[in-house]
mmCIF file of C-alpha atoms (C1' of nucleotides) in Angstrom:
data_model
loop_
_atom_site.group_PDB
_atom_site.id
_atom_site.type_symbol
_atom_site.label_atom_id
_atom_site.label_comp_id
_atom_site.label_asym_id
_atom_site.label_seq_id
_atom_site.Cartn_x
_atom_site.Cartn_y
_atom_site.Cartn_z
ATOM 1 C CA UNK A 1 0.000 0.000 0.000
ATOM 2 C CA UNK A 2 1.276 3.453 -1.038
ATOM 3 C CA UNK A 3 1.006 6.481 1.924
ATOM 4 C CA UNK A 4 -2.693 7.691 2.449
ATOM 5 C CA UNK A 5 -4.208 9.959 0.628
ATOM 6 C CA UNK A 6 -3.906 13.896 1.927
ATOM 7 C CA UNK A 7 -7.642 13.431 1.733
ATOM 8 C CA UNK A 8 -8.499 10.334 3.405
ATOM 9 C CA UNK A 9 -8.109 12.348 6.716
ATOM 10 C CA UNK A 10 -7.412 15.837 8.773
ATOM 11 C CA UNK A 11 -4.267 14.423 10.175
ATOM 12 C CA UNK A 12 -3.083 13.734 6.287
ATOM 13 C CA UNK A 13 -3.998 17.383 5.203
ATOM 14 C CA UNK A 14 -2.453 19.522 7.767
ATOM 15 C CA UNK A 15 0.845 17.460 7.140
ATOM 16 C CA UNK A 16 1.280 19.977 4.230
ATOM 17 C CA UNK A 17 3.032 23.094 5.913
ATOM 18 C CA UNK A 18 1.483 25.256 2.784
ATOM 19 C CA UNK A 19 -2.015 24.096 4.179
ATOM 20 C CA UNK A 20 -1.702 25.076 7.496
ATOM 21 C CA UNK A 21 -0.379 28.011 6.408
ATOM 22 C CA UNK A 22 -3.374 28.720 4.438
ATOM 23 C CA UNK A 23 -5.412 27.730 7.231
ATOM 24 C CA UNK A 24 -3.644 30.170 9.285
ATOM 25 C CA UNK A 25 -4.561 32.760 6.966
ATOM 26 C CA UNK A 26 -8.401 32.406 6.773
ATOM 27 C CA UNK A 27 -8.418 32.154 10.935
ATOM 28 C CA UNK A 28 -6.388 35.168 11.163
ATOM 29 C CA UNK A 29 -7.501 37.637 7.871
ATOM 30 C CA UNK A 30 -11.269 36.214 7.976
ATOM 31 C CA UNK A 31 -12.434 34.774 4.259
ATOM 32 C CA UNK A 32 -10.719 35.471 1.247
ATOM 33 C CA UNK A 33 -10.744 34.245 -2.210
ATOM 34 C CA UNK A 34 -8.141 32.555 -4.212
ATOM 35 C CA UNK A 35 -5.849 35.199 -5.046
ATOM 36 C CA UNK A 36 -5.586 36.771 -2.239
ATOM 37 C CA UNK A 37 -4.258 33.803 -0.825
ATOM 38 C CA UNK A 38 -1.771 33.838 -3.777
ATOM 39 C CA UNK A 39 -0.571 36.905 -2.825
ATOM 40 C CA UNK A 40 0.336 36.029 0.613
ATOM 41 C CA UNK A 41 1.609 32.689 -0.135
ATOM 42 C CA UNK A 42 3.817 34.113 -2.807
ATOM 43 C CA UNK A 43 2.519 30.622 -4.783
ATOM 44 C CA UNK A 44 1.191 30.095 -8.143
ATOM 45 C CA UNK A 45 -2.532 30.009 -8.150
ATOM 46 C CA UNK A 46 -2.476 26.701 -9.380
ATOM 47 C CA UNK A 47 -0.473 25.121 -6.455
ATOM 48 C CA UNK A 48 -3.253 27.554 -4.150
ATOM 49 C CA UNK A 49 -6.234 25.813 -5.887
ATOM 50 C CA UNK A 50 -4.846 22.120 -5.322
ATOM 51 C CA UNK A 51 -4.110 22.760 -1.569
ATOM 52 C CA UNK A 52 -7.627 24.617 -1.463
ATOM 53 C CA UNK A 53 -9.170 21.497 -3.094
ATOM 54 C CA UNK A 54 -7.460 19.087 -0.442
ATOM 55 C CA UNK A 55 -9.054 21.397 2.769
ATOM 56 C CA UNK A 56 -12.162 21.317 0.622
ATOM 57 C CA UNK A 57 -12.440 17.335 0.318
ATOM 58 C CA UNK A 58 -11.618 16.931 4.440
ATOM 59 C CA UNK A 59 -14.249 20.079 5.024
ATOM 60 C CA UNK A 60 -11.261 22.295 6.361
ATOM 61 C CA UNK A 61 -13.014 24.962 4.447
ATOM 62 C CA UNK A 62 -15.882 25.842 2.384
ATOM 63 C CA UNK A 63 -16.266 27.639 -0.611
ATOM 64 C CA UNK A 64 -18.640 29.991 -2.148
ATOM 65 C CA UNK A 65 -19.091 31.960 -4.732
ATOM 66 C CA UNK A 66 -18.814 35.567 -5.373
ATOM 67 C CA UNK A 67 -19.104 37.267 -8.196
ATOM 68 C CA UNK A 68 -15.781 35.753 -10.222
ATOM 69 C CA UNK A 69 -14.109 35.113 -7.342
ATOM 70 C CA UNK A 70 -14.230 32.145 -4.622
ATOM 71 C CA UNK A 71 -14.307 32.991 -1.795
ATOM 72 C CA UNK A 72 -12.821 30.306 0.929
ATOM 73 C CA UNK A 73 -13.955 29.945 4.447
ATOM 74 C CA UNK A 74 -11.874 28.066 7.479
ATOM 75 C CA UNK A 75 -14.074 25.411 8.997
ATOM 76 C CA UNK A 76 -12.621 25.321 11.873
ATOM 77 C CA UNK A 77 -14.934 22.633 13.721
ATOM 78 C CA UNK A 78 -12.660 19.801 11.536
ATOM 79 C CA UNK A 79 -9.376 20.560 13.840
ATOM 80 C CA UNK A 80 -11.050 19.433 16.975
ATOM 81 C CA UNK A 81 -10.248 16.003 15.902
ATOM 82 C CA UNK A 82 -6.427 17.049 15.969
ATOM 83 C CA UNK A 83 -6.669 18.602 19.176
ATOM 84 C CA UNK A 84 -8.860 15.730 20.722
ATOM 85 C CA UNK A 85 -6.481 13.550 20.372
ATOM 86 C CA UNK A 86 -2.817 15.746 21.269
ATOM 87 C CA UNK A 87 -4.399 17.248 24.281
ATOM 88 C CA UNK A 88 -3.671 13.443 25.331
ATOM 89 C CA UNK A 89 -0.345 14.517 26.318
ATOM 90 C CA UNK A 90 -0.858 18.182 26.966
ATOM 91 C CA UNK A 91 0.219 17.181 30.662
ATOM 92 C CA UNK A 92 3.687 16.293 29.262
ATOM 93 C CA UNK A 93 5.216 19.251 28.999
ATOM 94 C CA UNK A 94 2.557 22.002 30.701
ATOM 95 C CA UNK A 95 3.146 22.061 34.328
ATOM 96 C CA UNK A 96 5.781 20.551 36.608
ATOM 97 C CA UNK A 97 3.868 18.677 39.088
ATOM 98 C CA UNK A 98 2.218 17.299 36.296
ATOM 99 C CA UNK A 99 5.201 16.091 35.010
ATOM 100 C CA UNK A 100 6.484 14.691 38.201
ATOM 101 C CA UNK A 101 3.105 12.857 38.447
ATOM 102 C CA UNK A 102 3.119 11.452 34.909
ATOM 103 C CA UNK A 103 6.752 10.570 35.954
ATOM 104 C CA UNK A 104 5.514 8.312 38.897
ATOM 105 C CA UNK A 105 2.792 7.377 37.102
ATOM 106 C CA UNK A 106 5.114 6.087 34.270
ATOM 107 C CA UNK A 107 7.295 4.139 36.678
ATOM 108 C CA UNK A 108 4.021 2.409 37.759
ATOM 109 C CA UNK A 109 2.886 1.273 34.916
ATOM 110 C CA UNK A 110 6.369 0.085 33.659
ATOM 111 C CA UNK A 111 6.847 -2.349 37.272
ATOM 112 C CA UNK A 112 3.399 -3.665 36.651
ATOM 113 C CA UNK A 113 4.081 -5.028 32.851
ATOM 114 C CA UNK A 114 7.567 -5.689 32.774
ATOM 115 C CA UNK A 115 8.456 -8.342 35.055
ATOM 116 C CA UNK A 116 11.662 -8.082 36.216
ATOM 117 C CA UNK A 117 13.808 -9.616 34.011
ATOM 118 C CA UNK A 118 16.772 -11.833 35.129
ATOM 119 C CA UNK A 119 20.059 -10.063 35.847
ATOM 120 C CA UNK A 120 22.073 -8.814 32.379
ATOM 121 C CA UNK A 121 25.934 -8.208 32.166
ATOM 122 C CA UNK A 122 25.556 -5.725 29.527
ATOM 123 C CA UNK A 123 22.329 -3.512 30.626
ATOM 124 C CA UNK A 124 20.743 -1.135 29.066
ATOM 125 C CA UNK A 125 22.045 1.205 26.405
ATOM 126 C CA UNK A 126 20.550 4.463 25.102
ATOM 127 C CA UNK A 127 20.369 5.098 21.465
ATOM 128 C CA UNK A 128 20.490 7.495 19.226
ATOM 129 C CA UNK A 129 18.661 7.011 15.879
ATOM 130 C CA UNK B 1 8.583 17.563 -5.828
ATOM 131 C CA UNK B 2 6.996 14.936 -4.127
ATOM 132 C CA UNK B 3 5.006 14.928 -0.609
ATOM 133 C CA UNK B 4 7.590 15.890 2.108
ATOM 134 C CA UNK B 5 8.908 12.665 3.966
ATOM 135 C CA UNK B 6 7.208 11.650 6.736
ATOM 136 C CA UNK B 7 10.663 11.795 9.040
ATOM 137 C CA UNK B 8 10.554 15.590 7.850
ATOM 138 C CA UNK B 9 8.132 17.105 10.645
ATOM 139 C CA UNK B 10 6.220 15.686 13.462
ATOM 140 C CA UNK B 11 3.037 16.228 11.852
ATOM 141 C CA UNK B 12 4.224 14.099 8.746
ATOM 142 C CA UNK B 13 4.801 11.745 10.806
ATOM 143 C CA UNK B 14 1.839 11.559 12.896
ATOM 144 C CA UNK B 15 -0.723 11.638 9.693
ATOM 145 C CA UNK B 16 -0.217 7.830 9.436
ATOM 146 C CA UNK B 17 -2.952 6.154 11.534
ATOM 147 C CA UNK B 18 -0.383 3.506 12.801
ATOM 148 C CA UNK B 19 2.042 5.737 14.225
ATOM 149 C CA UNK B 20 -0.781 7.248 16.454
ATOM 150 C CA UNK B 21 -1.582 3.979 17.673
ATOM 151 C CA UNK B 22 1.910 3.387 18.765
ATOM 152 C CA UNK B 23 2.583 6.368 20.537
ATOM 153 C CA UNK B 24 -1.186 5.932 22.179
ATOM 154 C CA UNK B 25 -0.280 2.275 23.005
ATOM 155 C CA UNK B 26 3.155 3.734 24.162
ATOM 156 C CA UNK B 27 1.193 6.562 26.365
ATOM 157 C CA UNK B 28 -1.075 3.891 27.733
ATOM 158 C CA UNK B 29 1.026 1.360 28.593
ATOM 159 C CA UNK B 30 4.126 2.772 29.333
ATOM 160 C CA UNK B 31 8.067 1.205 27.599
ATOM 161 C CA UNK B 32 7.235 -1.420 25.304
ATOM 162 C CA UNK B 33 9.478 -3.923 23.380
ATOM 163 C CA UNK B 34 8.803 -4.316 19.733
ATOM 164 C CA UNK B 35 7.127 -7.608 20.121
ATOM 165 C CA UNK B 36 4.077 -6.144 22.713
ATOM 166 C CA UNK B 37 3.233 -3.769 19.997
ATOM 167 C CA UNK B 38 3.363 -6.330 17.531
ATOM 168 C CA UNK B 39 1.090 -8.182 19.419
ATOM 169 C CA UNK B 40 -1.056 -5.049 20.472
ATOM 170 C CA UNK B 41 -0.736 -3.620 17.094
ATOM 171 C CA UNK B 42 -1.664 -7.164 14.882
ATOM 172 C CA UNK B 43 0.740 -6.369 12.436
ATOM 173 C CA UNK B 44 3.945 -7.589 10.842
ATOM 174 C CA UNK B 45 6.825 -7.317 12.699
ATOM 175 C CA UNK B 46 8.979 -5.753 9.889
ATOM 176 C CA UNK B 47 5.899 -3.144 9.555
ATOM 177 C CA UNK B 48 6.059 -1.933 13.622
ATOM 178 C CA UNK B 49 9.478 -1.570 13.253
ATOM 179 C CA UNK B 50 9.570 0.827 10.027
ATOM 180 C CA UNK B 51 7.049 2.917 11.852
ATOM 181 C CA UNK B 52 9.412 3.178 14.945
ATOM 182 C CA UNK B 53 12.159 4.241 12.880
ATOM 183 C CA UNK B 54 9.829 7.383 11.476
ATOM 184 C CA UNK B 55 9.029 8.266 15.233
ATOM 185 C CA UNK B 56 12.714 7.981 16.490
ATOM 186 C CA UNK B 57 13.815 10.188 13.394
ATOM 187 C CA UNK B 58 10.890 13.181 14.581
ATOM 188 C CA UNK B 59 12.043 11.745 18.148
ATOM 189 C CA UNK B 60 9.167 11.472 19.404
ATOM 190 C CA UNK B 61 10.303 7.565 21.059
ATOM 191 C CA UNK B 62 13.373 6.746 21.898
ATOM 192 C CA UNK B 63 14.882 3.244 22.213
ATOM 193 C CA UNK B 64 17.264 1.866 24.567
ATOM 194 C CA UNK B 65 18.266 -2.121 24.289
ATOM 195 C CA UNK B 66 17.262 -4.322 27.606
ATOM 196 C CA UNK B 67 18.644 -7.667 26.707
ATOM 197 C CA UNK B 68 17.867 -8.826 23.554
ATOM 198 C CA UNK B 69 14.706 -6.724 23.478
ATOM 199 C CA UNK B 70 14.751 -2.972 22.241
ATOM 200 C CA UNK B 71 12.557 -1.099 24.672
ATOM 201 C CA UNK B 72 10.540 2.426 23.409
ATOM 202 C CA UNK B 73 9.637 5.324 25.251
ATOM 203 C CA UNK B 74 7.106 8.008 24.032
ATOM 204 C CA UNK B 75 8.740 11.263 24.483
ATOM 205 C CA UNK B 76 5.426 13.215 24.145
ATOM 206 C CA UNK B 77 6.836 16.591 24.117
ATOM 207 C CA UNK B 78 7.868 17.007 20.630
ATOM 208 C CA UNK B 79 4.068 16.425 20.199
ATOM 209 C CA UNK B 80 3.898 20.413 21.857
ATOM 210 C CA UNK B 81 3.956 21.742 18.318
ATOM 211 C CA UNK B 82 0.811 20.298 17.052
ATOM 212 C CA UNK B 83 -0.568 21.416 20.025
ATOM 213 C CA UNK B 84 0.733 24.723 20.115
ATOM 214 C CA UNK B 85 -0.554 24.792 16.270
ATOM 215 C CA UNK B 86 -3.875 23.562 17.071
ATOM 216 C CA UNK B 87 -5.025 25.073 20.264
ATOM 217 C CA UNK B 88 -5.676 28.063 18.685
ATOM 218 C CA UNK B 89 -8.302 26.914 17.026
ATOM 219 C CA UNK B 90 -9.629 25.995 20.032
ATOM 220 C CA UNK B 91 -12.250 28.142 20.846
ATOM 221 C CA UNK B 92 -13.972 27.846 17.831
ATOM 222 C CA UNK B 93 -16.377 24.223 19.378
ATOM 223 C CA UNK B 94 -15.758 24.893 23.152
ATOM 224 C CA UNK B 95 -17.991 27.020 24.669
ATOM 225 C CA UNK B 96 -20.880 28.836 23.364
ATOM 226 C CA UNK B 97 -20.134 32.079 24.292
ATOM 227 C CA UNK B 98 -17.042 32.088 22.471
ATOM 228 C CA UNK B 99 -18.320 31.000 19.113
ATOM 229 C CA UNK B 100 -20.748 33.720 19.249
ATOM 230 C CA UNK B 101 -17.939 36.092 19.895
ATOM 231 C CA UNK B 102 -15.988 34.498 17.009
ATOM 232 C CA UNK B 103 -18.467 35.453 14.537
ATOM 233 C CA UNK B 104 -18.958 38.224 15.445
ATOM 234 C CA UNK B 105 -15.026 38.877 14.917
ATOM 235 C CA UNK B 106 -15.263 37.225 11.839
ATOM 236 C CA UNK B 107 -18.278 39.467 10.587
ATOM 237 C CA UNK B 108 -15.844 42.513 11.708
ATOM 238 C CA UNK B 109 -12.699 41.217 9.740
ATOM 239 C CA UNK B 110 -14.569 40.762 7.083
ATOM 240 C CA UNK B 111 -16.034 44.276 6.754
ATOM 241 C CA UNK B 112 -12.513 45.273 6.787
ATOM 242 C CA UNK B 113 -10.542 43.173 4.299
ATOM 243 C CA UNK B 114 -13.724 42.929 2.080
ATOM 244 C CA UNK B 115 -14.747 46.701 1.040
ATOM 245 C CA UNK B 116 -18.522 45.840 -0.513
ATOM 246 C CA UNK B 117 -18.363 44.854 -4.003
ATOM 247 C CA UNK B 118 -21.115 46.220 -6.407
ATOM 248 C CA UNK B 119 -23.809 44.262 -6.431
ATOM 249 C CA UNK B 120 -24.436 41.391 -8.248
ATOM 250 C CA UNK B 121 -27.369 39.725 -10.046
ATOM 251 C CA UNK B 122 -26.743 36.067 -9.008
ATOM 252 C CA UNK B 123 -25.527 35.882 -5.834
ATOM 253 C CA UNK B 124 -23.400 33.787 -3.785
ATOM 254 C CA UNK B 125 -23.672 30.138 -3.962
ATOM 255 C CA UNK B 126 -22.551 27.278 -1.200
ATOM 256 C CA UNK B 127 -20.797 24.455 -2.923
ATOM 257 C CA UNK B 128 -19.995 20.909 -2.372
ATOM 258 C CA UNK B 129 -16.442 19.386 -3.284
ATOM 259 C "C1'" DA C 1 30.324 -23.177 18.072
ATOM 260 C "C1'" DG C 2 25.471 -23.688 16.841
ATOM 261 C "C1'" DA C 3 20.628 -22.797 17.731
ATOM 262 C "C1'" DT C 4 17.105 -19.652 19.042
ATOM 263 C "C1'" DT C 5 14.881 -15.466 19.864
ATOM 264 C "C1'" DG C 6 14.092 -10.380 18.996
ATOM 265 C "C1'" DT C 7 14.583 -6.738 15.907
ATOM 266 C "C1'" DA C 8 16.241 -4.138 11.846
ATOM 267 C "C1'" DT C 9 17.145 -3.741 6.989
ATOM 268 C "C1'" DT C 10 16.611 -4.604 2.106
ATOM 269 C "C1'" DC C 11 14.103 -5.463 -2.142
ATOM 270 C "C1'" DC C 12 9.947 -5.167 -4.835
ATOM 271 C "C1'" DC C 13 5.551 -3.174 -5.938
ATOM 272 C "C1'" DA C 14 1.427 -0.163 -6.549
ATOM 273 C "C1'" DT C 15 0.092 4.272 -5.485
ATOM 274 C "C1'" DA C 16 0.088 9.006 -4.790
ATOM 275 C "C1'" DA C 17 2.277 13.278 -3.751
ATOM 276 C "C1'" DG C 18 3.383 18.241 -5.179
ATOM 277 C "C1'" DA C 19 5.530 21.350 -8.484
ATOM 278 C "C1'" DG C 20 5.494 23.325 -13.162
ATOM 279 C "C1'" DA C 21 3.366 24.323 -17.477
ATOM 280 C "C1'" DA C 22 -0.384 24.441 -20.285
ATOM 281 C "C1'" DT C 23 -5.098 24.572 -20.828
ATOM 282 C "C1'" DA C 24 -10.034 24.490 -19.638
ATOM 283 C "C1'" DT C 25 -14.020 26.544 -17.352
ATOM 284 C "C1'" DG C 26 -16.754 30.258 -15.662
ATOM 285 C "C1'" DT C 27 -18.201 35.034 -15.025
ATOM 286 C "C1'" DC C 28 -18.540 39.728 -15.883
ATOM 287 C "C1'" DA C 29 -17.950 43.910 -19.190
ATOM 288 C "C1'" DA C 30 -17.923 46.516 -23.473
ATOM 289 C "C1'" DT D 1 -19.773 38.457 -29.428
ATOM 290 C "C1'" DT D 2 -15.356 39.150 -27.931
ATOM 291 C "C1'" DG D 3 -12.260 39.843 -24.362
ATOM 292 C "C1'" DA D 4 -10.386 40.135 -19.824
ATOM 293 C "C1'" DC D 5 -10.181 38.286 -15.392
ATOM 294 C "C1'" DA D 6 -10.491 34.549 -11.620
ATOM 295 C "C1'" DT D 7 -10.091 29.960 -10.726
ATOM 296 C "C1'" DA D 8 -9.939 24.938 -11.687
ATOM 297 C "C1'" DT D 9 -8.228 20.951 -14.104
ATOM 298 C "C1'" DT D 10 -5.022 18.124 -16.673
ATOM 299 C "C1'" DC D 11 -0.498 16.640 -17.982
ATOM 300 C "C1'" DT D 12 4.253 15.144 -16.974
ATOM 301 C "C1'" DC D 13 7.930 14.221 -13.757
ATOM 302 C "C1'" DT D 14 10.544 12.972 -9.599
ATOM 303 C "C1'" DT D 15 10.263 11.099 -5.273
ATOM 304 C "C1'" DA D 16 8.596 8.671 -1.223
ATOM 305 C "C1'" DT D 17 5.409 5.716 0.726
ATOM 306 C "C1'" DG D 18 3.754 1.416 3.317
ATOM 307 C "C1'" DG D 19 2.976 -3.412 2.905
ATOM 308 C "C1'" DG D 20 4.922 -8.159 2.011
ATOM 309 C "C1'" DA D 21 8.612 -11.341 1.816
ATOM 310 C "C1'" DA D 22 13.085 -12.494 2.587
ATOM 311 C "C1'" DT D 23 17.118 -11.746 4.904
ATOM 312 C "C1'" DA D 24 20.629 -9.643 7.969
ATOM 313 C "C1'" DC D 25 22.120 -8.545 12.474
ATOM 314 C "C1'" DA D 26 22.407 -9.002 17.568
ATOM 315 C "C1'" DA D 27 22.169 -11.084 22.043
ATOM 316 C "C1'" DT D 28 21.405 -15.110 24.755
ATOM 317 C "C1'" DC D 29 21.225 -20.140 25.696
ATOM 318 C "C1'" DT D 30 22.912 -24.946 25.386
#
DNA sequence: AGATTGTATTCCCATAAGAGAATATGTCAA
DNA sequence: TTGACATATTCTCTTATGGGAATACAATCT
């Protein structure tokens, strides 16, 4: 199987930095049609219309007409499934007795599933990838 | 060019279903050897371990060996900047009161950036992708 | 040393990506 | 109508993916 489609999914389309980017744009600067978003992206309009089509197929934004232009609207509603699931691990790095919690926590959880093992010569060695 | 690599950026890394169910399963359960996600996971060995090589590249696990086993940690704060990203689109499904206020900006940014076009005979029109 | 277990790497394949260039479609204006 | 403007679609190209299968590597046990 190749890598998922950037429209099968939120997580897929806000991979693209250029996306968020636009996405940044309408939640900041309120609607705006195509070529305004050309001008601040400094992109051909082509390149804006395929990233505009992606947000369009996940319902990142909507898009209406207006006069000649299209106008594009941030749905923002779609990015809650993002933040659902990161604000998981908001606790990680927000405040310190958090993080001294988790840390016990952690320790917890590790004696209950790992058994201890018998005794190693060589024990444990960090990596680096 | 071709989509950016998914060892490029934490959020290319995370768009792959899999890898979120690692570092959930990681979360969860605490250090886990290869083999506990394989069994967790129901998938190939030679599969888990590809995905654990995109998270150690972003960094978000690191291994250390324990015997013959490789053990992973989550390290769930390089997962801060798709939160950082995404919180601020927060307010937008929380409470009420703030979405109200949010259009209400909107309408405002709009009458800014948008000076009234001359009117037109057929107006705008949603769309569907 | 050889066998066994745990994990990583390599090769192949089908699929899709994003950029660029060219072109098509749609809408208003004279 | 013709033309100008705004946007979308289609083409080609290079590159990376993720799964499967096979294999390589590493550590421990006998």
């Amino acid at each position: 199987m190749a890598r998922a489609a950037t429209t099968s999914d939120v997580f897929n389309a806000i991979a693209e930095p250029r996306r968020r980017q636009i996405i940044d744009l309408l939640g900041s600067n309120g609607d705006q049609a195509v070529n305004d978003l050309v001008g601040a992206l400094r992109l051909p309009q082509p390149a804006v219309s395929k990233h505009l089509h992606v947000l369009r197929r996940v319902r990142l934004v909507s898009a209406s007409r207006r006069g000649r232009h299209r106008v594009y609207r941030l749905n923002p509603k779609e990015l809650k499934t993002v933040h659902d699931w990161v604000k998981h691990y908001e606790r990680f790095w927000t405040h310190q007795i958090s993080r001294i919690k988790e840390r016990a926590e952690q320790r917890a959880r590790e004696s209950h599933t790992q058994p201890p093992e018998p005794p190693r010569s060589k024990s444990q060695t960090q990596e680096q990838p």
